[in-house]
């Protein structure tokens, strides 16, 4: 009998430390499937963030480095410049990428580094126990906004994809979600495109995944998906924010 | 004429020596008085198929060195004091991850923005930690431009051999002044070990990872003990110079540019029949306490001279048995003691 569902070779056969219903594990799997399908496992170098995904090297079955908090884009820049034919990607949460590491992500994007960035937006700081993130929604309760985020005090949620789309150096930017199987498939398609672009040397590709964090949100896994759908998506609109892929491919003769 | 002999600034000599030692990655952020290093690297790196990146900050620059290093590339960054403070994050992570790399500090006055004059105010930061966590890092302090070139090459060898960040601690005077330098062909001073730990894609091998978070019970303690073993080996790499120290009644202790000025003052003193000598540490960590102790204990007085309010003086006091005979003369904030000043100080102490 032909098996229809196997563990991707790019994932190790281990139990992750992620909470039930967390989006990280799912996105890890999608990345692993894409890397298998593109047959680049043996030339991929991943950069883990500081955040819940810090242990990504325990889960991915390829080379992984753990960067200081927020610095994965700087680390990835150097790796890609030293080894241009390898596949280099960063995997970052919203504290890592949109707060402490805003400088690094903006400049890596603006330089048009030929890397892939997978950005997990779960609207809070998961690893440190659910504090406010730059992406926390107005009125949303976190351990440091116990009465709900007050935009007068804490400003507004940062739309990183929109921000990066304004930069000349970026090629492909899409925001996706994991709210149902159809959207999971869309997410995988976006991730695959973001990695394929690197293979053709097309340039900086960025996928923002709206990801559930049931434990820190105080919701059950299904309720958390509903929260993404009803609360997050209206603020963080899904879809392609920028796509110069075909244009860049022509330019490169790819 | 020797074509390897060039009139060159300290900053440019440091950059060229790095290239000669096989450095193929440079990232940095502008700050005076070290700008000639990135400027030189910006055109020189492409000539040797290396990578030059003007980073968005010193934080990014050191993390780029982190990234380049983990691919096995010889990598460096340079800055001056305020920028070196920002690099401490990356230096600590490199120490934790055991990644080689060279950091150059062309020191200027501080604290804060300070000024852009040469200074030695970062001795504590360089030798006593700087970044967080239990780590040690070789610190090399040249006193002439030819020596800066030589130590720069050695820095890459120490870095690779011990898998550690290495700091070249110089100052704005040495960085900006010019001197004739005869560039010697690069010859590794340590065995070049194969880098079998790099991340370059897990082709026909098991995947590797580089990390510094170790939360499993006892894992970090074990790692720290392992690092200690390495630090103990690194501790044997002490370098220092002595000058007329054997019979010295007054031992001048100074490093870097002050070591050079101290030497000139000693020559003046000797002409007057004063038995003065010099102890000049070249590695500031590891510190050559043995030599300091040997000549410091024999001398009647010990004069520590620094371009700061007194930092290395603490290491000298630890090394010399009778710390009451240790005196300090320093000029902070970019002030420079002249050889005449030091000669006066020597005369005062010896009478
Ligand atoms: C310099 C520094 N500051 C703070 C921390 C503590 N810290 C660890 S993870 C984290 C936030 C992680 O949140 P996010 O990036 O959103 O990822 P998530 O855990 O939600 O996946 C913080 C602040 C750290 N490790 N280093």
XYZ file of C-alpha atoms and ligand atoms in Angstrom:
631
model
C 0.000 0.000 0.000
C 1.286 3.454 -0.853
C 1.381 5.761 2.173
C -0.359 9.049 1.573
C 0.908 10.986 4.553
C 4.476 10.768 5.813
C 6.725 12.824 8.008
C 8.825 15.064 5.748
C 12.513 14.211 5.679
C 13.226 17.804 6.670
C 11.586 17.226 10.062
C 13.188 15.179 12.806
C 11.075 12.466 14.357
C 10.698 14.175 17.718
C 7.989 15.663 19.904
C 8.046 19.460 19.896
C 7.684 21.646 22.967
C 4.860 23.658 21.401
C 1.535 24.001 23.224
C -1.595 22.254 21.925
C -3.123 24.246 19.078
C -0.049 26.424 18.541
C 0.683 27.423 14.952
C 4.456 26.987 15.135
C 4.402 23.205 14.685
C 2.131 23.449 11.678
C 4.309 26.053 9.964
C 7.414 23.961 10.725
C 5.765 21.095 8.901
C 4.832 23.243 5.905
C 8.393 24.558 5.641
C 9.746 21.004 5.875
C 7.379 19.795 3.133
C 8.414 22.673 0.871
C 12.114 22.051 1.428
C 11.610 18.363 0.635
C 9.621 19.162 -2.501
C 12.264 21.612 -3.722
C 14.953 19.026 -2.882
C 17.104 21.577 -1.074
C 17.354 19.996 2.376
C 21.079 19.424 1.977
C 21.781 23.020 1.120
C 19.430 24.798 3.498
C 20.540 26.838 6.490
C 17.772 28.039 8.776
C 18.030 30.782 11.388
C 15.988 30.259 14.535
C 14.845 33.291 16.510
C 14.658 33.906 20.229
C 11.060 33.039 21.027
C 9.043 29.844 21.187
C 10.782 28.642 18.004
C 14.250 28.986 19.547
C 14.604 25.205 19.562
C 13.842 24.895 15.837
C 17.188 23.124 15.380
C 15.798 20.257 17.451
C 12.914 19.878 15.005
C 14.306 20.657 11.558
C 16.467 18.039 9.926
C 18.910 20.454 8.271
C 21.521 22.977 9.429
C 20.121 25.570 11.828
C 21.708 28.421 13.754
C 20.143 30.266 16.654
C 20.597 34.038 16.412
C 20.385 36.644 19.141
C 16.902 38.124 19.680
C 15.832 40.051 16.583
C 19.070 39.572 14.648
C 18.231 36.666 12.304
C 18.098 38.941 9.214
C 21.643 40.214 9.886
C 22.903 36.674 10.447
C 21.090 35.420 7.335
C 22.467 38.309 5.262
C 26.030 37.295 6.045
C 25.427 33.574 5.488
C 23.817 34.206 2.096
C 26.581 36.619 1.042
C 29.239 34.066 1.994
C 27.386 31.084 0.487
C 25.180 32.507 -2.312
C 24.126 29.089 -3.628
C 22.657 27.908 -0.325
C 19.041 28.367 0.735
C 18.943 30.671 3.733
C 15.809 31.527 5.661
C 14.878 33.127 8.942
C 11.940 32.069 11.077
C 10.868 34.822 13.460
C 8.097 35.762 15.871
C 6.554 39.209 16.157
C 8.596 40.222 19.195
C 11.757 39.099 17.447
C 11.028 40.599 14.043
C 8.646 43.487 14.684
C 10.024 44.861 17.941
C 13.632 44.246 18.931
C 14.634 43.372 15.370
C 12.820 46.027 13.321
C 16.103 47.603 12.280
C 17.582 44.332 11.040
C 14.483 43.241 9.092
C 13.947 46.624 7.427
C 17.531 46.870 6.262
C 17.859 43.277 5.100
C 14.632 43.812 3.124
C 15.801 47.153 1.805
C 19.100 45.685 0.637
C 17.036 43.145 -1.226
C 18.874 40.228 0.313
C 18.061 37.059 -1.574
C 16.695 35.311 1.502
C 13.345 33.978 2.683
C 11.673 35.211 5.858
C 8.853 33.365 7.601
C 7.192 35.701 10.085
C 4.927 34.228 12.747
C 2.451 36.823 13.957
C 0.703 35.525 17.072
C -0.067 38.951 18.509
C 1.926 38.382 21.680
C 5.242 37.331 23.186
C 4.698 33.624 23.511
C 7.880 32.423 25.080
C 8.042 34.935 27.902
C 4.456 34.232 28.913
C 2.139 36.364 26.817
C 3.181 40.009 27.084
C 2.102 42.682 24.604
C 3.753 42.488 21.184
C 3.844 45.277 18.596
C 1.151 43.245 16.812
C -1.201 42.952 19.804
C -4.655 44.170 18.767
C -6.277 47.242 20.322
C -8.188 46.155 23.406
C -6.482 42.770 23.495
C -5.507 41.548 26.943
C -1.974 40.421 27.584
C 0.028 40.118 30.801
C 1.350 43.670 30.338
C -1.938 45.113 29.060
C -4.258 43.541 31.589
C -7.137 45.880 30.783
C -6.550 45.517 27.065
C -4.090 47.323 24.794
C -4.765 51.033 24.962
C -3.584 52.598 21.730
C -3.191 55.959 23.448
C -0.589 54.396 25.717
C 0.902 51.681 23.552
C 0.324 52.784 20.004
C -1.199 50.655 17.281
C -0.454 47.170 15.967
C 2.351 47.260 13.456
C 1.538 46.014 9.975
C 4.976 44.760 9.019
C 4.040 43.291 5.648
C 2.546 46.598 4.484
C 5.627 48.413 5.767
C 8.067 46.148 3.960
C 6.014 46.269 0.770
C 6.903 49.961 0.444
C 10.602 49.145 0.161
C 12.175 48.958 -3.289
C 14.306 45.993 -2.266
C 11.467 43.557 -1.562
C 10.099 41.176 -4.182
C 7.327 39.047 -2.740
C 5.272 39.684 0.383
C 2.147 37.777 1.358
C 0.089 37.479 4.524
C -1.582 34.131 5.154
C -3.309 32.282 7.978
C -3.923 28.804 9.369
C -7.629 29.161 10.143
C -8.822 26.201 8.068
C -7.438 23.565 5.667
C -7.938 25.805 2.629
C -5.859 28.538 4.251
C -3.206 26.061 5.375
C -2.846 25.027 1.735
C -2.576 28.692 0.746
C 0.075 29.179 3.384
C 2.076 26.288 2.016
C 1.813 27.728 -1.480
C 3.099 31.087 -0.249
C 5.996 29.440 1.606
C 6.873 27.438 -1.477
C 6.925 30.545 -3.617
C 9.080 32.384 -1.088
C 11.646 29.562 -1.177
C 11.440 29.096 -4.948
C 12.240 32.769 -5.399
C 15.513 32.202 -3.630
C 16.382 29.368 -5.971
C 15.907 31.620 -8.976
C 17.797 34.446 -7.267
C 14.715 36.612 -7.476
C 15.190 38.343 -4.154
C 13.740 39.122 -0.756
C 10.588 37.095 -0.080
C 8.491 37.384 3.042
C 5.528 35.375 4.334
C 3.595 36.583 7.363
C 1.558 33.843 9.008
C -1.259 34.817 11.377
C -0.788 32.098 13.943
C -2.884 30.984 16.916
C -1.480 31.071 20.451
C -4.321 29.449 22.425
C -2.551 29.099 25.775
C -1.454 32.716 26.070
C -4.718 33.995 24.625
C -6.650 31.937 27.200
C -8.660 30.221 24.473
C -9.245 26.657 23.338
C -7.495 25.718 20.084
C -10.643 26.072 17.963
C -11.587 29.335 19.678
C -8.102 30.605 18.914
C -8.588 29.924 15.208
C -11.876 31.799 15.400
C -10.046 34.671 17.100
C -7.607 34.837 14.192
C -10.502 34.860 11.759
C -12.754 37.343 13.556
C -10.253 39.628 15.268
C -6.867 39.430 13.568
C -7.761 39.146 9.896
C -9.890 42.320 9.861
C -6.827 44.265 11.045
C -4.151 42.220 9.262
C -5.713 41.685 5.827
C -4.780 38.464 4.099
C -3.350 38.407 0.618
C -0.426 39.351 -1.571
C 0.929 42.770 -0.620
C 3.608 42.799 -3.258
C 4.737 40.511 -6.018
C 7.524 41.465 -8.404
C 8.480 37.818 -8.905
C 7.842 37.592 -12.654
C 9.399 40.987 -13.299
C 12.518 40.023 -11.331
C 12.743 36.633 -13.009
C 12.792 38.329 -16.407
C 15.459 40.730 -15.193
C 17.548 37.791 -14.016
C 16.841 35.794 -17.127
C 15.664 32.993 -14.859
C 63.157 49.448 -2.602
C 61.094 46.883 -0.783
C 57.687 46.893 -2.446
C 56.056 45.443 0.636
C 57.103 48.536 2.582
C 54.381 51.173 2.674
C 53.748 54.436 4.467
C 50.327 53.697 5.849
C 47.914 54.725 8.599
C 47.264 52.374 11.491
C 43.664 51.872 10.446
C 44.575 50.954 6.872
C 47.423 48.712 7.992
C 44.995 46.820 10.213
C 42.596 46.391 7.288
C 45.297 45.234 4.864
C 46.752 42.811 7.408
C 43.303 41.280 7.834
C 43.030 40.752 4.091
C 46.484 39.183 4.030
C 45.442 36.824 6.819
C 42.553 35.604 4.689
C 39.737 37.674 6.160
C 36.999 37.606 3.535
C 34.101 39.220 5.342
C 33.867 42.659 6.829
C 30.811 44.418 8.259
C 30.920 47.739 10.069
C 29.191 50.992 10.837
C 30.913 54.392 10.526
C 32.399 55.960 13.638
C 35.452 58.170 14.098
C 38.382 57.530 14.559
C 38.217 54.168 12.729
C 36.483 55.115 9.470
C 39.521 54.305 7.340
C 38.982 50.625 8.119
C 35.505 50.307 6.503
C 36.531 52.730 3.761
C 39.553 50.605 2.896
C 37.566 47.385 3.119
C 34.825 48.764 0.854
C 37.139 48.658 -2.189
C 39.684 46.093 -1.035
C 37.273 43.244 -0.187
C 35.797 43.042 -3.718
C 39.351 42.806 -5.115
C 39.861 39.541 -3.226
C 36.289 38.274 -3.806
C 35.421 38.975 -0.211
C 32.258 40.529 1.199
C 32.036 44.107 2.438
C 28.837 45.259 4.095
C 28.083 48.643 5.579
C 25.714 47.496 8.287
C 22.732 49.427 9.615
C 24.229 49.450 13.112
C 27.010 47.941 15.161
C 24.488 45.405 16.444
C 23.796 44.275 12.916
C 27.500 44.344 12.034
C 28.563 41.985 14.830
C 25.639 39.697 14.057
C 26.733 39.638 10.426
C 30.166 38.569 11.633
C 28.350 35.882 13.634
C 26.651 34.702 10.431
C 29.761 34.826 8.244
C 31.780 33.024 10.884
C 29.372 30.123 11.114
C 29.942 29.445 7.411
C 33.662 29.072 8.129
C 34.615 32.427 6.597
C 37.282 34.500 8.326
C 35.293 37.533 9.410
C 35.815 40.815 11.227
C 34.229 44.066 12.278
C 35.691 47.277 13.600
C 34.408 50.225 15.550
C 35.279 52.702 18.251
C 34.164 52.749 21.883
C 30.418 53.636 21.669
C 30.012 51.150 18.832
C 31.926 48.484 20.726
C 29.374 48.787 23.539
C 26.685 47.803 21.030
C 28.739 44.864 19.818
C 28.855 43.288 23.262
C 25.650 41.344 22.585
C 27.180 39.595 19.584
C 30.535 39.067 21.282
C 28.828 37.259 24.152
C 26.834 35.082 21.729
C 29.992 34.286 19.753
C 31.734 33.281 22.966
C 28.747 31.101 23.905
C 28.457 29.538 20.437
C 32.263 29.239 20.153
C 32.397 31.183 16.915
C 35.681 32.724 15.772
C 35.835 36.344 14.674
C 37.938 39.457 15.094
C 36.723 42.740 16.548
C 38.824 45.900 16.335
C 38.305 48.723 18.834
C 40.029 51.980 17.870
C 39.281 53.500 21.263
C 38.085 57.062 21.777
C 37.254 59.052 24.907
C 34.201 58.211 26.988
C 31.902 57.599 28.810
C 28.945 58.300 26.585
C 29.688 59.918 23.296
C 32.919 61.250 24.841
C 35.114 62.662 22.134
C 37.058 61.420 19.143
C 40.548 61.624 20.637
C 42.545 58.480 21.207
C 41.926 56.861 24.577
C 42.454 53.693 26.594
C 39.220 53.964 28.539
C 37.823 50.596 27.415
C 40.389 48.377 29.158
C 37.881 47.090 31.722
C 35.226 46.467 29.070
C 37.745 44.615 26.899
C 39.425 42.465 29.513
C 36.839 41.884 32.225
C 33.855 40.737 30.227
C 32.114 43.523 28.359
C 29.228 41.310 27.323
C 27.164 39.184 29.690
C 27.991 35.702 30.888
C 31.046 33.814 32.010
C 33.513 34.141 29.165
C 37.042 35.172 28.337
C 38.376 36.601 25.117
C 41.934 37.245 23.940
C 42.705 40.971 23.785
C 45.704 42.143 21.753
C 47.142 45.645 22.188
C 49.694 46.872 19.625
C 51.963 49.838 20.343
C 53.192 50.467 16.794
C 51.612 50.142 13.366
C 53.876 47.259 12.246
C 52.923 45.465 15.438
C 49.230 46.207 14.787
C 49.550 44.520 11.386
C 51.303 41.528 12.890
C 48.787 41.126 15.732
C 45.874 41.524 13.352
C 47.067 38.460 11.423
C 47.636 36.565 14.664
C 44.152 37.508 15.862
C 42.554 35.404 13.112
C 44.765 32.440 14.008
C 43.851 32.599 17.703
C 40.197 33.058 16.781
C 40.099 29.967 14.575
C 42.320 27.800 16.753
C 40.316 28.416 19.926
C 36.963 29.123 18.243
C 36.647 32.420 20.042
C 36.102 36.088 19.373
C 39.376 38.019 19.594
C 39.634 41.744 20.251
C 42.342 43.987 18.838
C 42.368 46.885 21.302
C 43.991 49.925 19.790
C 43.301 53.640 20.021
C 42.662 56.724 17.940
C 46.281 57.811 17.967
C 47.588 54.575 16.499
C 44.619 54.377 14.139
C 45.175 57.826 12.682
C 48.970 58.164 12.610
C 51.122 56.936 9.735
C 54.214 54.831 9.825
C 56.337 52.807 7.430
C 55.188 49.211 7.560
C 56.911 46.291 5.961
C 54.127 43.810 5.463
C 55.453 40.360 6.155
C 53.928 37.471 4.307
C 51.149 35.909 6.347
C 52.297 32.805 8.156
C 49.822 31.237 10.572
C 51.129 31.253 14.137
C 48.758 28.449 15.115
C 47.929 25.244 13.353
C 45.015 25.815 10.985
C 42.486 23.294 12.166
C 39.768 22.006 9.874
C 36.454 23.671 10.622
C 34.289 20.589 10.963
C 31.546 22.448 12.807
C 30.404 24.983 10.201
C 26.902 25.292 8.770
C 27.035 25.007 4.981
C 24.140 22.671 4.315
C 23.922 19.088 5.595
C 25.195 17.438 2.422
C 26.088 13.786 3.083
C 26.297 14.418 6.793
C 23.998 14.808 9.764
C 22.584 18.302 10.270
C 24.497 20.615 12.552
C 23.286 23.415 14.759
C 24.905 26.392 16.427
C 23.230 27.776 19.528
C 23.855 29.167 22.984
C 20.571 28.415 24.769
C 21.005 25.365 26.979
C 18.064 24.894 29.277
C 18.254 21.142 29.921
C 19.188 20.470 33.545
C 22.954 20.798 33.938
C 23.575 21.423 30.233
C 24.780 24.988 30.571
C 26.933 24.223 33.591
C 28.592 21.471 31.579
C 29.123 23.869 28.681
C 30.600 26.471 31.047
C 33.062 23.916 32.439
C 34.034 22.992 28.916
C 34.595 26.647 28.091
C 36.760 26.998 31.191
C 39.000 24.244 29.881
C 39.437 26.241 26.697
C 40.019 29.500 28.569
C 42.763 27.773 30.565
C 44.483 26.821 27.323
C 44.035 30.331 25.950
C 45.577 31.675 29.143
C 48.947 30.268 28.075
C 49.088 32.586 25.051
C 50.518 35.513 27.029
C 52.615 38.024 25.141
C 54.539 40.918 26.612
C 57.609 43.004 25.979
C 60.141 44.149 28.524
C 62.715 46.845 27.968
C 65.636 47.352 30.353
C 63.519 45.695 33.022
C 66.195 43.369 34.496
C 67.891 45.973 36.661
C 65.031 48.456 36.777
C 64.531 50.288 40.050
C 61.473 51.892 38.620
C 59.294 49.766 36.403
C 56.973 51.588 34.030
C 53.936 49.501 33.068
C 52.042 50.630 30.002
C 50.358 49.108 26.974
C 49.543 50.205 23.441
C 50.474 53.747 22.495
C 51.402 54.534 26.116
C 53.901 51.688 26.047
C 55.617 53.403 23.182
C 55.695 56.783 24.939
C 56.796 55.043 28.130
C 59.765 53.560 26.302
C 60.858 57.015 25.143
C 60.618 58.320 28.717
C 62.740 55.399 29.942
C 65.435 56.281 27.427
C 65.478 59.832 28.802
C 65.720 58.492 32.359
C 68.547 56.085 31.519
C 70.520 58.995 30.049
C 70.261 60.653 33.466
C 71.447 57.470 35.139
C 68.028 56.484 36.468
C 67.461 52.760 36.268
C 64.056 52.733 34.648
C 62.576 49.839 32.700
C 59.378 48.887 30.912
C 56.813 46.141 31.170
C 54.429 46.271 28.227
C 51.706 43.652 28.061
C 50.825 42.836 24.463
C 47.983 40.488 25.345
C 45.816 42.289 27.914
C 43.913 39.060 28.417
C 45.580 36.738 29.097
C 47.631 39.072 31.256
C 51.302 38.335 31.771
C 51.127 38.583 35.559
C 54.260 36.454 35.899
C 56.497 38.952 34.133
C 54.799 41.886 35.839
C 55.338 40.166 39.171
C 58.958 39.253 38.456
C 60.150 42.744 37.569
C 57.573 44.601 39.609
C 58.609 42.822 42.783
C 62.297 43.535 42.119
C 61.768 47.231 41.414
C 61.561 49.839 44.155
C 58.636 51.587 42.526
C 56.162 50.661 39.842
C 54.559 53.344 37.699
C 51.480 52.401 35.712
C 50.732 54.776 32.866
C 47.439 54.755 31.009
C 45.258 57.020 28.918
C 42.423 56.699 31.421
C 41.651 57.120 35.134
C 43.383 53.881 36.112
C 42.223 50.482 34.906
C 45.183 48.196 34.126
C 46.671 49.451 37.391
C 44.352 46.961 39.142
C 45.918 44.035 37.292
C 49.404 45.310 38.094
C 48.498 45.630 41.789
C 47.289 42.034 41.735
C 50.561 40.911 40.170
C 53.039 42.896 42.268
C 53.279 41.595 45.812
C 53.594 44.934 47.551
C 50.859 46.984 45.967
C 51.815 50.025 48.070
C 54.698 50.719 45.742
C 52.435 50.837 42.685
C 51.726 54.377 41.449
C 49.499 55.571 38.691
C 49.718 58.339 36.161
C 46.893 58.760 33.702
C 45.272 61.283 31.404
C 41.590 60.618 30.621
C 39.301 62.048 27.976
C 41.795 62.066 25.139
C 44.648 63.625 27.125
C 48.080 62.214 26.288
C 51.022 62.155 28.672
C 54.197 63.144 26.792
C 57.528 61.427 27.292
C 58.667 64.561 29.164
C 55.685 64.294 31.526
C 56.507 60.674 32.202
C 60.200 61.433 32.671
C 59.243 64.042 35.311
C 56.989 61.481 36.988
C 59.821 58.919 37.038
C 62.245 61.451 38.579
C 59.682 62.401 41.206
C 59.124 58.792 42.232
C 62.767 57.788 42.354
C 64.111 60.609 44.494
C 17.865 40.734 24.340
C 16.725 39.918 24.823
N 15.635 40.537 25.333
C 14.598 39.803 25.785
C 14.625 38.442 25.742
C 13.479 37.642 26.312
N 12.612 37.074 25.283
C 12.714 35.792 24.934
S 11.602 35.358 23.780
C 10.949 36.910 23.740
C 9.772 37.279 22.883
C 9.350 36.263 21.961
O 8.180 36.635 21.336
P 7.960 36.455 19.807
O 9.148 36.943 19.056
O 6.678 37.103 19.483
O 7.919 34.901 19.567
P 6.925 33.801 20.169
O 7.553 33.317 21.430
O 5.597 34.458 20.399
O 6.877 32.771 19.118
C 11.597 37.730 24.635
C 11.248 39.157 24.859
C 15.799 37.827 25.203
N 15.930 36.512 25.132
N 16.811 38.587 24.747
